[in-house]
Backbone as JSON, one array per atom type, in Angstrom:
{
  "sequence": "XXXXXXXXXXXXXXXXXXXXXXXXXXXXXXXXXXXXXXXXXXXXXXXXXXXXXXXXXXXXXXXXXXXXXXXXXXXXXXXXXXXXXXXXXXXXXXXXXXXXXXXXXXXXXXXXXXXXXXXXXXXXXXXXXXXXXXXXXXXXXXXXXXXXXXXXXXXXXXXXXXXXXXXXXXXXXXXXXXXXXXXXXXXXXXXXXXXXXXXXXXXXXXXXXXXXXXXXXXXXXXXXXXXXXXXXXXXXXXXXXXXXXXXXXXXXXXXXXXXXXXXXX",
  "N": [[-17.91, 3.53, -15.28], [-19.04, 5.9, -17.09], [-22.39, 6.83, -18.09], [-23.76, 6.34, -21.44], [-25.37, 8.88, -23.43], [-27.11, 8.79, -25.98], [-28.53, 9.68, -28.71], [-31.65, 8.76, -30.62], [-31.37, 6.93, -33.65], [-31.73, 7.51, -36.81], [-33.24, 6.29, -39.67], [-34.44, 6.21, -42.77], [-35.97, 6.75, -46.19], [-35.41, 9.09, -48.28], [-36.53, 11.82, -50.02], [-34.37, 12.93, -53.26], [-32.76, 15.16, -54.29], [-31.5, 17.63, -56.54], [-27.79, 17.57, -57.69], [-26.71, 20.04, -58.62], [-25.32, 23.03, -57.82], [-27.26, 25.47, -58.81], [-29.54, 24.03, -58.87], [-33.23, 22.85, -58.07], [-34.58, 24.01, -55.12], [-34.16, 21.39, -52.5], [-36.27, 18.76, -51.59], [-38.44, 18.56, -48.95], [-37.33, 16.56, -46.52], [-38.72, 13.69, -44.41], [-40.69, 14.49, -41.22], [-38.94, 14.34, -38.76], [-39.4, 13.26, -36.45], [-41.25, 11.42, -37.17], [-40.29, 9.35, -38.25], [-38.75, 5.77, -38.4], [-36.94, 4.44, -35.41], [-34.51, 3.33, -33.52], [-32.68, 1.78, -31.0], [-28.85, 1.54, -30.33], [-26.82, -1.03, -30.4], [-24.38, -1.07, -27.58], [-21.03, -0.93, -26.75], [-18.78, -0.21, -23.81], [-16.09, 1.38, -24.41], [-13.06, 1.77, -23.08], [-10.47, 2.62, -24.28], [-11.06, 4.84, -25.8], [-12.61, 6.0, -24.3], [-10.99, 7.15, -22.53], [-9.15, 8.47, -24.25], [-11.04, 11.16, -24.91], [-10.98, 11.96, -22.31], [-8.84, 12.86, -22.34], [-5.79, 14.94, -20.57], [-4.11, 15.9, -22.23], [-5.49, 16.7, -24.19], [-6.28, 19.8, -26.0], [-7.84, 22.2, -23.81], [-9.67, 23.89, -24.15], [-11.06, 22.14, -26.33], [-11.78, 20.53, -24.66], [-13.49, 21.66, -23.59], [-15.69, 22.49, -25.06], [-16.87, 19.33, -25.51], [-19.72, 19.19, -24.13], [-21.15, 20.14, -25.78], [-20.58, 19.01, -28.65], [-20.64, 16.04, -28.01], [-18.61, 13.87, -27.94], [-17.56, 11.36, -27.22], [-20.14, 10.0, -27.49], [-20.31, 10.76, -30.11], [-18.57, 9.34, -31.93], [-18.97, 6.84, -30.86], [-21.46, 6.57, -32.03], [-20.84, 6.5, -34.78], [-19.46, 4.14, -35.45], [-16.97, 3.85, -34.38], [-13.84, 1.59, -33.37], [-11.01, -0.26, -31.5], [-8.28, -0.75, -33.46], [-8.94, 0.65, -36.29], [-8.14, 1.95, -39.14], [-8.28, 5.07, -39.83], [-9.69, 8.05, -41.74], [-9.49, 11.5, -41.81], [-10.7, 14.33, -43.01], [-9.69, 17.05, -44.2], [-8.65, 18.21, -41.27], [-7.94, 20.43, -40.2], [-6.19, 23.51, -38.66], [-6.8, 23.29, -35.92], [-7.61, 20.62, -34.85], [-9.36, 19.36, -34.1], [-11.12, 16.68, -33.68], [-9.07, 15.4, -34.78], [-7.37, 15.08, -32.23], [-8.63, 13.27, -30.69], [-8.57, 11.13, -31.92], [-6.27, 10.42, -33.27], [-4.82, 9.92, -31.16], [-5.87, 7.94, -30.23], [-6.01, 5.8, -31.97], [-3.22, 5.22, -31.83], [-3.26, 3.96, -29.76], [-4.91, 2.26, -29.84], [-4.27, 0.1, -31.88], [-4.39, 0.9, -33.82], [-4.44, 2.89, -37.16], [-4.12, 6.14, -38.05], [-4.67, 8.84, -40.38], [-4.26, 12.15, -41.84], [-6.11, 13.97, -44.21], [-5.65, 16.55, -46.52], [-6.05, 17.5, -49.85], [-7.99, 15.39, -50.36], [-8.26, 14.49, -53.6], [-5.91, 14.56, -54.59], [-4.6, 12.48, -53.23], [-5.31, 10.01, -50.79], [-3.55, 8.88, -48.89], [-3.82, 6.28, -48.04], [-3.32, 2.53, -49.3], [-6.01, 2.19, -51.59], [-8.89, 1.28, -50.87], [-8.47, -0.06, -48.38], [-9.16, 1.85, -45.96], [-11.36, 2.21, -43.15], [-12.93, 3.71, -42.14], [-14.07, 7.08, -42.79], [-13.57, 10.31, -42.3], [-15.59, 13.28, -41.81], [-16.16, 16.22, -40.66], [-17.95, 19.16, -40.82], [-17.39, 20.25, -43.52], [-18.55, 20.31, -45.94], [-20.33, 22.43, -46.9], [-18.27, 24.36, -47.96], [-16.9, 22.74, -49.84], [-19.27, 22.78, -51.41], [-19.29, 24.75, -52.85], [-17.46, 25.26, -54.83], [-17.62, 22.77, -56.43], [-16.12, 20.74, -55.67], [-17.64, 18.41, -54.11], [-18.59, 16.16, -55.06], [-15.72, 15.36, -56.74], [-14.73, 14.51, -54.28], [-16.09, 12.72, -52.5], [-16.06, 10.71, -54.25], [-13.47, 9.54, -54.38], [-13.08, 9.39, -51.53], [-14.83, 6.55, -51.61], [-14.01, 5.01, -53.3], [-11.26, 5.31, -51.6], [-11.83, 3.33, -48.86], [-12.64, 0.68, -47.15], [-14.7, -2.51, -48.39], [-17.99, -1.95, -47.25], [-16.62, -0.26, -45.01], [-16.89, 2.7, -43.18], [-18.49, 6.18, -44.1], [-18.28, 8.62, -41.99], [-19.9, 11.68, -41.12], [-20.33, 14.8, -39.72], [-22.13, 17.53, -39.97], [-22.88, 21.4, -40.29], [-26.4, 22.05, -40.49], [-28.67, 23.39, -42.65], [-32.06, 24.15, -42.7], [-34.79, 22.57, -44.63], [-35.54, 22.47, -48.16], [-34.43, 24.94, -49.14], [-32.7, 25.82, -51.67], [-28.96, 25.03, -52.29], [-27.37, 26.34, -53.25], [-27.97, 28.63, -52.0], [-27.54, 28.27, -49.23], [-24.97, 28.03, -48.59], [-22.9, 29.58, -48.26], [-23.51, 30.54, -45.57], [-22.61, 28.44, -44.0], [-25.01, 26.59, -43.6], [-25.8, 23.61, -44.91], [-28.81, 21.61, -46.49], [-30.12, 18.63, -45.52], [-30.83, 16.59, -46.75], [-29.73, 17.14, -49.1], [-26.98, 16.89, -49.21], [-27.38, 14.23, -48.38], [-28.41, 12.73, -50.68], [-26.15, 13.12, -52.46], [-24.19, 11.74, -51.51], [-25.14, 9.16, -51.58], [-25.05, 9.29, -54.25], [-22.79, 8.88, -54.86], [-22.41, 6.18, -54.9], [-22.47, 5.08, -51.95], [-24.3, 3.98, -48.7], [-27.26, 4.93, -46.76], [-26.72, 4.77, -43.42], [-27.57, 5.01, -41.36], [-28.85, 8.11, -39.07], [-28.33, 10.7, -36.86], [-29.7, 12.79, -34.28], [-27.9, 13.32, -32.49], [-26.35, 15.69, -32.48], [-28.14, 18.03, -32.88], [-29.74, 20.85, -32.06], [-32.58, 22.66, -31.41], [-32.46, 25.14, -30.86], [-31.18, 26.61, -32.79], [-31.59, 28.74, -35.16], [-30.67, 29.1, -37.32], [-30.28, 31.12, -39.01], [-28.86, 33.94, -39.23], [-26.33, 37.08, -38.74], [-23.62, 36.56, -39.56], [-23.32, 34.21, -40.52], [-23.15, 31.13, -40.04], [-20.44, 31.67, -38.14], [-20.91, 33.32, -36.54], [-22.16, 32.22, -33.82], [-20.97, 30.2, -30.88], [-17.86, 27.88, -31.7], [-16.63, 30.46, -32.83], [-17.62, 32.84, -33.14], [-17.63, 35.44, -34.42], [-18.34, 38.9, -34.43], [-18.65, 41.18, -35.62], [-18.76, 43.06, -39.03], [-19.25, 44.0, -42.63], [-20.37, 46.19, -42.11], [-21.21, 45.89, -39.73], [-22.21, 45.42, -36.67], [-21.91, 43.53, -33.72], [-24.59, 44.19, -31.08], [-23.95, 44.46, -27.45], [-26.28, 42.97, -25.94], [-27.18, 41.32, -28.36], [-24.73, 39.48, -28.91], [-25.02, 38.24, -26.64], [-27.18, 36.98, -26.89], [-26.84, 35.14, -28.94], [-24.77, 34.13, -28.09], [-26.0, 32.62, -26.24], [-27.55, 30.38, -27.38], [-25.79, 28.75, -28.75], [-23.72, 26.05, -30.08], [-23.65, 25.13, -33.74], [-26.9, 23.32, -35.33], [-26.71, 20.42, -36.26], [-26.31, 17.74, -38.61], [-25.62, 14.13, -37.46], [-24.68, 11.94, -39.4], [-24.53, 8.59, -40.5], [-22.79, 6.72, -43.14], [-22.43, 3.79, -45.31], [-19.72, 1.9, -47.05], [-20.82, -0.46, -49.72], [-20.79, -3.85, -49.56], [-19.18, -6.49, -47.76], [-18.29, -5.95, -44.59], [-14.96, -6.66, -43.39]],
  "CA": [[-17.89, 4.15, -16.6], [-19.99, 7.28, -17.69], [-23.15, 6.56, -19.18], [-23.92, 6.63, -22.84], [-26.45, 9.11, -23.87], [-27.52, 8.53, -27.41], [-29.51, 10.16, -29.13], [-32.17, 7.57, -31.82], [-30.61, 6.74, -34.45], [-33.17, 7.76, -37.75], [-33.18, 5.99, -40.94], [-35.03, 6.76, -44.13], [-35.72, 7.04, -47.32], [-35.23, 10.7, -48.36], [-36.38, 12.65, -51.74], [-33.56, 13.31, -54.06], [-32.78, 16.67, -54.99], [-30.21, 17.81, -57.79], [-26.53, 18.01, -56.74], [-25.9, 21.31, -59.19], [-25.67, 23.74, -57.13], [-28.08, 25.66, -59.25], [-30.45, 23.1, -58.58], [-34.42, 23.86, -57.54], [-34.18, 23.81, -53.92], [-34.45, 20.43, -52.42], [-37.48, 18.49, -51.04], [-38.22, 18.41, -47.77], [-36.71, 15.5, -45.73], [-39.83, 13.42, -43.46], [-40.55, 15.17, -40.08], [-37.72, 13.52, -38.32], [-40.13, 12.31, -35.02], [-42.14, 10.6, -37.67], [-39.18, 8.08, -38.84], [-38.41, 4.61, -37.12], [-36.14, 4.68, -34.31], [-33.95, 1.87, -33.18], [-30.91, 2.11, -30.54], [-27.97, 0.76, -31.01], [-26.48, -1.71, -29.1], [-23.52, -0.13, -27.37], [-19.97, -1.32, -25.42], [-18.4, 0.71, -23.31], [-14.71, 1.54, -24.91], [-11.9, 2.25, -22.63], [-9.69, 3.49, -24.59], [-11.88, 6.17, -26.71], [-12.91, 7.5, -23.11], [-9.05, 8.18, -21.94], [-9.0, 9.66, -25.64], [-12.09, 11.93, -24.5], [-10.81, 12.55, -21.32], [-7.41, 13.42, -22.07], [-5.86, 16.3, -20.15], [-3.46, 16.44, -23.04], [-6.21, 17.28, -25.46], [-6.13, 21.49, -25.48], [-8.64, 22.91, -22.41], [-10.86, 24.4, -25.27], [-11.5, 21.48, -26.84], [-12.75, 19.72, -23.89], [-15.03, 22.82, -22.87], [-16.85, 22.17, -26.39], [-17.35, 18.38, -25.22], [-20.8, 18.98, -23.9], [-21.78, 20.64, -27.31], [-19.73, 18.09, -29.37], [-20.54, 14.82, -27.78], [-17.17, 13.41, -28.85], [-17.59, 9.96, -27.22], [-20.83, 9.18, -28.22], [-20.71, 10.81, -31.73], [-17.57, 8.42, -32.53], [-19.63, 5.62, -31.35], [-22.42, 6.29, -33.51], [-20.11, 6.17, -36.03], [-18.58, 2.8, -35.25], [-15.25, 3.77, -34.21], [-13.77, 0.76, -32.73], [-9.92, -0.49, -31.93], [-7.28, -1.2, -34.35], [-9.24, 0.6, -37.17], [-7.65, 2.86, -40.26], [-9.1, 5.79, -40.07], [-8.83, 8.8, -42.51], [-9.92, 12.17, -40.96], [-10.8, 14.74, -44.36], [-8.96, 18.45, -43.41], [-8.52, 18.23, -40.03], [-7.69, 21.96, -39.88], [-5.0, 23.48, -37.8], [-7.19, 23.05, -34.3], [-7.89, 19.82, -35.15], [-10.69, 19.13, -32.95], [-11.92, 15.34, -33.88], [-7.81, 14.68, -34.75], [-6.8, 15.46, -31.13], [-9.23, 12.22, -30.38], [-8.41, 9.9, -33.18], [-4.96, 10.42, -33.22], [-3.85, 8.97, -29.98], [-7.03, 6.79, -29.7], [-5.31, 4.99, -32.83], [-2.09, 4.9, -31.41], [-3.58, 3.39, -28.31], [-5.36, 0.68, -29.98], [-2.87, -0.44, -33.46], [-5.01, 1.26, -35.56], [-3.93, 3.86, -38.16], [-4.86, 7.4, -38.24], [-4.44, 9.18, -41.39], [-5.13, 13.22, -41.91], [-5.42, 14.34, -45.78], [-5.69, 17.79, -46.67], [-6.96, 17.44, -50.97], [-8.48, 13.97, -51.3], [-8.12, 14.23, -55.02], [-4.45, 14.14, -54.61], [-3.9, 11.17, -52.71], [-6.4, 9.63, -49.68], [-3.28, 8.64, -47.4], [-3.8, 4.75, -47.76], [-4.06, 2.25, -50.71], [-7.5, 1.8, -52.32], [-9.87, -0.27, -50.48], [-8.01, 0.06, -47.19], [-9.47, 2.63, -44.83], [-12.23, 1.36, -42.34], [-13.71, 4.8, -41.61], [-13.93, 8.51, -43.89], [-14.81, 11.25, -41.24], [-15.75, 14.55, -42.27], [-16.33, 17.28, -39.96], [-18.14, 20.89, -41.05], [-16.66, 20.85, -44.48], [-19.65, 20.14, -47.53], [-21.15, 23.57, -46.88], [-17.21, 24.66, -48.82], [-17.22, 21.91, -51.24], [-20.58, 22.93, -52.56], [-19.25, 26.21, -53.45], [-16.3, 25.15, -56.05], [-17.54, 21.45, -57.38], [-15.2, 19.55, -55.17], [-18.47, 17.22, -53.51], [-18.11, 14.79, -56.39], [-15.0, 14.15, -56.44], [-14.21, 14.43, -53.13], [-16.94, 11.7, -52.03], [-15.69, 9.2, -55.24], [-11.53, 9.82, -53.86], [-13.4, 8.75, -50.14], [-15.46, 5.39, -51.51], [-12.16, 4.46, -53.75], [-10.01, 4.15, -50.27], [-12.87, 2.72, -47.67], [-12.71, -1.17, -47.77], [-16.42, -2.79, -48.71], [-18.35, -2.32, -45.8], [-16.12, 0.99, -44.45], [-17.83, 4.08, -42.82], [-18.36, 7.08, -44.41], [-18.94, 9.42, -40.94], [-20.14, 12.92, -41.19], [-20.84, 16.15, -39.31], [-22.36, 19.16, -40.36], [-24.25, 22.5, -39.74], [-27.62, 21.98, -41.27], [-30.04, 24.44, -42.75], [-33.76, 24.21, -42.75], [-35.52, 22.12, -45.56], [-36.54, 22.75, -48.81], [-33.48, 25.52, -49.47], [-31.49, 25.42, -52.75], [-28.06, 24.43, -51.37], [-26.15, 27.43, -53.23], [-28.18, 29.65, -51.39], [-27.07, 28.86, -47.9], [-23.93, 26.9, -47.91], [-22.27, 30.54, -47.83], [-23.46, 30.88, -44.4], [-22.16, 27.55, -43.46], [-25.75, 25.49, -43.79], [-26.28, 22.85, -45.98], [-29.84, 21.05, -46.38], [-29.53, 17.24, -44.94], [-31.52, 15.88, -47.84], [-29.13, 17.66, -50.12], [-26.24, 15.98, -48.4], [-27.3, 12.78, -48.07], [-28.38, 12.12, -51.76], [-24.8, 13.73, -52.55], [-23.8, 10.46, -50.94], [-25.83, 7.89, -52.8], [-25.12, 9.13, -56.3], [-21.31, 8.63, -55.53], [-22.55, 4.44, -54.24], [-22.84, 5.37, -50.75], [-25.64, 4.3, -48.56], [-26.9, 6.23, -45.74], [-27.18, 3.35, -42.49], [-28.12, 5.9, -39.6], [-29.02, 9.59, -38.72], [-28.25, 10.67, -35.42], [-29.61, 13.62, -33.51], [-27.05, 13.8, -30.89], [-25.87, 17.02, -32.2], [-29.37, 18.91, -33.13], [-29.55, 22.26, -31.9], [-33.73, 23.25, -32.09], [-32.78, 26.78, -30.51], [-30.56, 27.14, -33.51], [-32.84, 28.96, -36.0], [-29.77, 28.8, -38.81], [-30.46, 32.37, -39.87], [-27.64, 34.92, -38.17], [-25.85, 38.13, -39.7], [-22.51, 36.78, -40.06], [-23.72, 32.62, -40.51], [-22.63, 30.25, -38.32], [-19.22, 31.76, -37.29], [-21.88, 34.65, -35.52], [-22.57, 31.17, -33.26], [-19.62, 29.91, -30.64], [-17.02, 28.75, -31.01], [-15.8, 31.29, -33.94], [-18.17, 34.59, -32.13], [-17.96, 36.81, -35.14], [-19.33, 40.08, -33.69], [-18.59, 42.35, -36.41], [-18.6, 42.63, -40.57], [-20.04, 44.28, -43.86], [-20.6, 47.47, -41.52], [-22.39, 45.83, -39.01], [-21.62, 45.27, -34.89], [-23.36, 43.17, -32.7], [-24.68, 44.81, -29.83], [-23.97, 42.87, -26.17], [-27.31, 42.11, -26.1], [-27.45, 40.95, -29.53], [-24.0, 38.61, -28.76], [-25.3, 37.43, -25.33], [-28.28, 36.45, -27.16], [-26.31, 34.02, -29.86], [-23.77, 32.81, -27.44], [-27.3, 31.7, -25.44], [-27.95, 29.19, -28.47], [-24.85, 27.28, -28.51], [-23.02, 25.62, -31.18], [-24.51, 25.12, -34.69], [-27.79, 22.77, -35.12], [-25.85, 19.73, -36.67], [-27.14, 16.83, -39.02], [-24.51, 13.28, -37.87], [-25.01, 10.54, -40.32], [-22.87, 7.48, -40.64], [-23.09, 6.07, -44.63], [-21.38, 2.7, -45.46], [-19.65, 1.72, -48.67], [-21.63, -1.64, -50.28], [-20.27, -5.1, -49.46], [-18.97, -7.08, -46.53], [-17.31, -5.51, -43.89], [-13.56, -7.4, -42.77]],
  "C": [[-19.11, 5.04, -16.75], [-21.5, 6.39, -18.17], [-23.54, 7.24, -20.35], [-25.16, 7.59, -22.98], [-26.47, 9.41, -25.4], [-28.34, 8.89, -28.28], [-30.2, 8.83, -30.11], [-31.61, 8.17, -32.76], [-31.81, 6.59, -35.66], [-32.84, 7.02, -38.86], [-34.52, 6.59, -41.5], [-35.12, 6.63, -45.06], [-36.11, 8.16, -47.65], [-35.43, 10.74, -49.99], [-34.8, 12.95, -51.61], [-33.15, 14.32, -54.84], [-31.43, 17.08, -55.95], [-28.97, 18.17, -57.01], [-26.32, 19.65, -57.25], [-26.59, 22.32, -58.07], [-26.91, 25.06, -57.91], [-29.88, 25.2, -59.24], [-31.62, 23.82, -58.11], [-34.31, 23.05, -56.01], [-34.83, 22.27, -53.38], [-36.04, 20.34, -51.29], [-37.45, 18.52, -49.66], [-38.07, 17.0, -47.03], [-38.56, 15.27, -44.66], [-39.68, 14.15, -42.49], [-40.0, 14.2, -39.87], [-38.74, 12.44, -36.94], [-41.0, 11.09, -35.56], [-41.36, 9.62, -37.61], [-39.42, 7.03, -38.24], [-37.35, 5.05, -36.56], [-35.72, 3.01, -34.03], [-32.61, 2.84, -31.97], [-30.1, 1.22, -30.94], [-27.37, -0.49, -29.61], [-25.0, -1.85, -28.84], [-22.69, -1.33, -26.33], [-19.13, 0.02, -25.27], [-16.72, 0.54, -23.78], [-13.8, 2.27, -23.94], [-10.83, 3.1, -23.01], [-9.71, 4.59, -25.1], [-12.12, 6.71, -25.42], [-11.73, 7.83, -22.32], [-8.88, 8.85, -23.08], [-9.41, 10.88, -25.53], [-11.46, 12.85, -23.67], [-9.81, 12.98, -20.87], [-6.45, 14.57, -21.38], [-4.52, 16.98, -21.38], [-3.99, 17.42, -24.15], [-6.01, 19.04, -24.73], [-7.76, 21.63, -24.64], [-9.83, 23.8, -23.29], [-11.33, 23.59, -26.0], [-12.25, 20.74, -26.15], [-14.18, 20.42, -23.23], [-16.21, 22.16, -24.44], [-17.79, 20.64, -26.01], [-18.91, 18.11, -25.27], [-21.79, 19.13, -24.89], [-21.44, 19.72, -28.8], [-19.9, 17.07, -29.41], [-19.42, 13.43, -28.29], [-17.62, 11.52, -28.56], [-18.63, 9.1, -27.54], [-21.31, 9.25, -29.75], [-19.76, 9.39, -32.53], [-18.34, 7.17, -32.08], [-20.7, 4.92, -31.73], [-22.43, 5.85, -34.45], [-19.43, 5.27, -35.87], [-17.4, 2.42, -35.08], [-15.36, 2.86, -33.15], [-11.6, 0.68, -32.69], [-9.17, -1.2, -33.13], [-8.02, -0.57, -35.8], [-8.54, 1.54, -38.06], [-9.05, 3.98, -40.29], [-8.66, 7.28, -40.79], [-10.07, 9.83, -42.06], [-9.78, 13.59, -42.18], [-10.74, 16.25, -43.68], [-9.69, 18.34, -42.33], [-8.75, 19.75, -39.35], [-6.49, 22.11, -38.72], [-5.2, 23.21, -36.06], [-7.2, 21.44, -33.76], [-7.98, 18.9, -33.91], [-10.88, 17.3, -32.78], [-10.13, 14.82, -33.78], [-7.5, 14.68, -32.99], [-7.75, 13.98, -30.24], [-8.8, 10.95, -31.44], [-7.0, 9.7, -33.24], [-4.2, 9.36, -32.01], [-5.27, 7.88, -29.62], [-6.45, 5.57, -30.74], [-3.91, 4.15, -32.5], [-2.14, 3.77, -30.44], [-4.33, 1.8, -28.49], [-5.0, -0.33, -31.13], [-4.01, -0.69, -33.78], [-4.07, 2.45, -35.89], [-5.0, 5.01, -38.19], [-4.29, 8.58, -39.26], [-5.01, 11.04, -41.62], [-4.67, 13.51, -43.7], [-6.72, 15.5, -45.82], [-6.39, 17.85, -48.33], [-6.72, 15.94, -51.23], [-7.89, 13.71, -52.49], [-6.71, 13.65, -55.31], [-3.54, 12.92, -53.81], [-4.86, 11.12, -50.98], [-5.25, 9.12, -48.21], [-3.44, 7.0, -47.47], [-4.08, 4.23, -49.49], [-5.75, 2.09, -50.89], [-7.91, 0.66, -51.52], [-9.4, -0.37, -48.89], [-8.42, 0.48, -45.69], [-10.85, 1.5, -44.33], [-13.12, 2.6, -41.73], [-13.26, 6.18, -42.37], [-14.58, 9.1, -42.78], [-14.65, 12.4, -42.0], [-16.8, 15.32, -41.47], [-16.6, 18.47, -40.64], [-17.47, 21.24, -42.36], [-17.46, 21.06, -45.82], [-20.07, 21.78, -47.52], [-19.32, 23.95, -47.79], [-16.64, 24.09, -50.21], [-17.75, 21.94, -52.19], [-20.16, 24.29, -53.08], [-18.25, 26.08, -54.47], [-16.3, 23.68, -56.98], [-16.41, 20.6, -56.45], [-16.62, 18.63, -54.32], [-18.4, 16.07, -54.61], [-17.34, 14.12, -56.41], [-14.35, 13.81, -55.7], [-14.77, 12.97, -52.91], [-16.54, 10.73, -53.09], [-14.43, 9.02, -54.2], [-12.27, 8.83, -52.0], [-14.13, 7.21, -50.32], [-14.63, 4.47, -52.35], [-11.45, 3.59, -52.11], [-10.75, 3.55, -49.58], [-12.66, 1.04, -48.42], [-14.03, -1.64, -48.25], [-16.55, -2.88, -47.34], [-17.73, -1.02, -44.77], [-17.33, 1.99, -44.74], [-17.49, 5.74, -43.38], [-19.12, 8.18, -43.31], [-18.89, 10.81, -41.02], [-21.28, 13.86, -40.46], [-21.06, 16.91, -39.51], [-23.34, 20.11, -40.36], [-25.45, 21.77, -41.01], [-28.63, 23.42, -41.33], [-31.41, 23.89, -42.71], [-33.86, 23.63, -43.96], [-35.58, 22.66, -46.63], [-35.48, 24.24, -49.39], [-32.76, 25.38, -50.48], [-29.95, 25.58, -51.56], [-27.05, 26.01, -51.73], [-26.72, 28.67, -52.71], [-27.56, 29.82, -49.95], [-26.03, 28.11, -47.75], [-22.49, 28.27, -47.77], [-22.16, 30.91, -46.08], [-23.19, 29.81, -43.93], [-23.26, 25.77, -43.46], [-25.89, 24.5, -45.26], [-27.63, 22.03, -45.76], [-28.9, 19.37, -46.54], [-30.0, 16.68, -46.19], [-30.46, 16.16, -49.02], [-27.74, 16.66, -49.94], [-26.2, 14.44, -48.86], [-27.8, 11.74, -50.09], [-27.0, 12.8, -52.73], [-24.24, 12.67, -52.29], [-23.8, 9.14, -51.73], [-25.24, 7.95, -53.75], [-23.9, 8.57, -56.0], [-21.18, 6.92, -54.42], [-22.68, 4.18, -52.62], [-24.42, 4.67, -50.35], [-25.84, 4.2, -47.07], [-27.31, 4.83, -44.87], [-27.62, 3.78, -41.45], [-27.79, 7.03, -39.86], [-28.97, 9.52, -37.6], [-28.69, 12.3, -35.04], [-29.15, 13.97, -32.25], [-26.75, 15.39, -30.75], [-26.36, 17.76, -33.09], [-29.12, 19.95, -32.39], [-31.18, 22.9, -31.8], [-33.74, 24.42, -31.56], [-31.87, 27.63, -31.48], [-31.23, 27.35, -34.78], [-32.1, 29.01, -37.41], [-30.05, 30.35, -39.42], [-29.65, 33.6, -38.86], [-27.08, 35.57, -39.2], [-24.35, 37.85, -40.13], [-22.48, 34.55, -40.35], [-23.54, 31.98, -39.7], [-21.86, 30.71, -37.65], [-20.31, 32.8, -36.95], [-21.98, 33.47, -34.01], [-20.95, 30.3, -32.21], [-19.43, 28.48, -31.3], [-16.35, 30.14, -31.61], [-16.5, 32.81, -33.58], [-18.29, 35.34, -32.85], [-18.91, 37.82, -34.72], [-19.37, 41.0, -34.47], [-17.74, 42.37, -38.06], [-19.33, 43.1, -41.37], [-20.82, 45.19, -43.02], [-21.29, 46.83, -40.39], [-21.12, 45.03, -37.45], [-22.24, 44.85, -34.07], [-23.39, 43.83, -31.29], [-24.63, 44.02, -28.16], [-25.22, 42.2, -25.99], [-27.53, 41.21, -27.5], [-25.76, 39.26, -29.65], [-24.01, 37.89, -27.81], [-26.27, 36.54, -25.97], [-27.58, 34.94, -28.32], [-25.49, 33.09, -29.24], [-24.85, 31.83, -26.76], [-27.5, 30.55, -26.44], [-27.12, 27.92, -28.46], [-24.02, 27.56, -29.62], [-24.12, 25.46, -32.49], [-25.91, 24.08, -34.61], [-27.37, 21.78, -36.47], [-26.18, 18.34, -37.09], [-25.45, 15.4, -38.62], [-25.25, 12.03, -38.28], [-23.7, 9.82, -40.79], [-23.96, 6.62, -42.33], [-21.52, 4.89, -44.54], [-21.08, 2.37, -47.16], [-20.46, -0.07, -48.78], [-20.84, -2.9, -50.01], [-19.56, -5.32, -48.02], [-18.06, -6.25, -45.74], [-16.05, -6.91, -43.48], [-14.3, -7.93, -41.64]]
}
């Protein structure tokens, strides 16, 4: 079997910065090297790494892998067999589904995709055993759906269910409606976004950090693979100027696993 590489796993207690997006830009989060550190203590899952290593999954999804860390982000986040898991717009590529989907199948659990929360979570109340959310708060924060998206997600989770989330991060200390156009959201902003709606945060993971990703690009993240934007609002990147962004990578990416309050099953 492969070995695990893991990034430490950060806890905290983080300033609290206003959800309105209006808000005065939030505090800055501790230097991250400062924190405590703990690992986790890890089994090797069989069936999540034939999930991984599927040759069914699409041939572009597995190139991302190395940038993605699929098998050890999911068992950061405590995916295990037989669990209900509800997977918050998937999208039509549907990157994380194309792992969860038949990893569910494979171990009698339930895998659930829902497109507006508000309108129905896909399971009864109290049910699910895991909320993932992939790259989506930076869109949320722009129309008022973080509220009651994140209530609609701690409604279905059982006591003790994971609320697991991925997403670009901006730099510190940023009001949130300044950069969640370009795709960043501040982690601090985020994560007390969490709390207010009973959440509480149980691990930070820098598996999928980025420190050559400076978060500041002419067309936001999609300038950054896999989405390449090269050209927009008169402007054309020059090959040097698109050699130079594909050199960076993928975005520079805060994953934190939050649990709802009371006993897990």
């Amino acid at each position: 079997m492969r070995p695990l590489v893991l990034a430490a796993l950060l806890t905290a207690a983080i300033a609290s910065p206003a959800l309105a997006q209006n808000a005065p830009a939030a505090p800055a989060l501790p230097h991250r090297q400062g924190l405590s550190m703990e690992m986790p203590t890890l089994q090797e899952d069989a069936a999540l790494q034939a999930a991984v290593a599927s040759t069914t999954r699409p041939e572009a999804d597995r190139a991302r892998d190395g940038q993605r860390h699929p098998f050890e982000t999911l068992t950061f986040w405590g995916l295990h067999p037989a669990m209900t898991v509800v997977e918050i717009e998937p999208g039509r590529a549907g990157w994380w589904r194309n792992i969860l989907e038949p990893y569910a199948a494979a171990t009698g659990g339930r895998y659930v995709a829902v497109s507006r929360p508000t309108e129905g979570m896909g399971v009864p109340d109290g049910t699910a055993d895991m909320v993932v959310v992939a790259r989506a708060f930076h869109n949320w924060s722009r129309d008022g759906r973080v509220e009651p998206y994140l209530a609609a997600f701690f409604k279905a989770l059982k006591p003790g269910g994971v609320l697991a989330v991925e997403q670009h991060r901006s730099k510190e200390g940023v009001n949130v409606a300044e950069v969640a156009s370009t795709g960043y959201v501040p982690e601090s902003w985020l994560i007390h976004a969490a709390r207010a709606a009973g959440f509480e945060l149980e691990a930070r993971s820098e598996l999928n950090a980025n420190p050559k990703d400076d978060h500041d690009h002419p067309f936001g993240v999609w300038t950054l693979p896999p989405t390449r934007t090269s050209q927009g609002e008169g402007r054309t990147l020059t090959a040097e100027e698109r050699a130079a962004f594909d050199a960076i990578g993928e975005s520079d990416r805060m994953t934190l696993r939050f649990r709802k309050p009371g006993a897990a099953d």
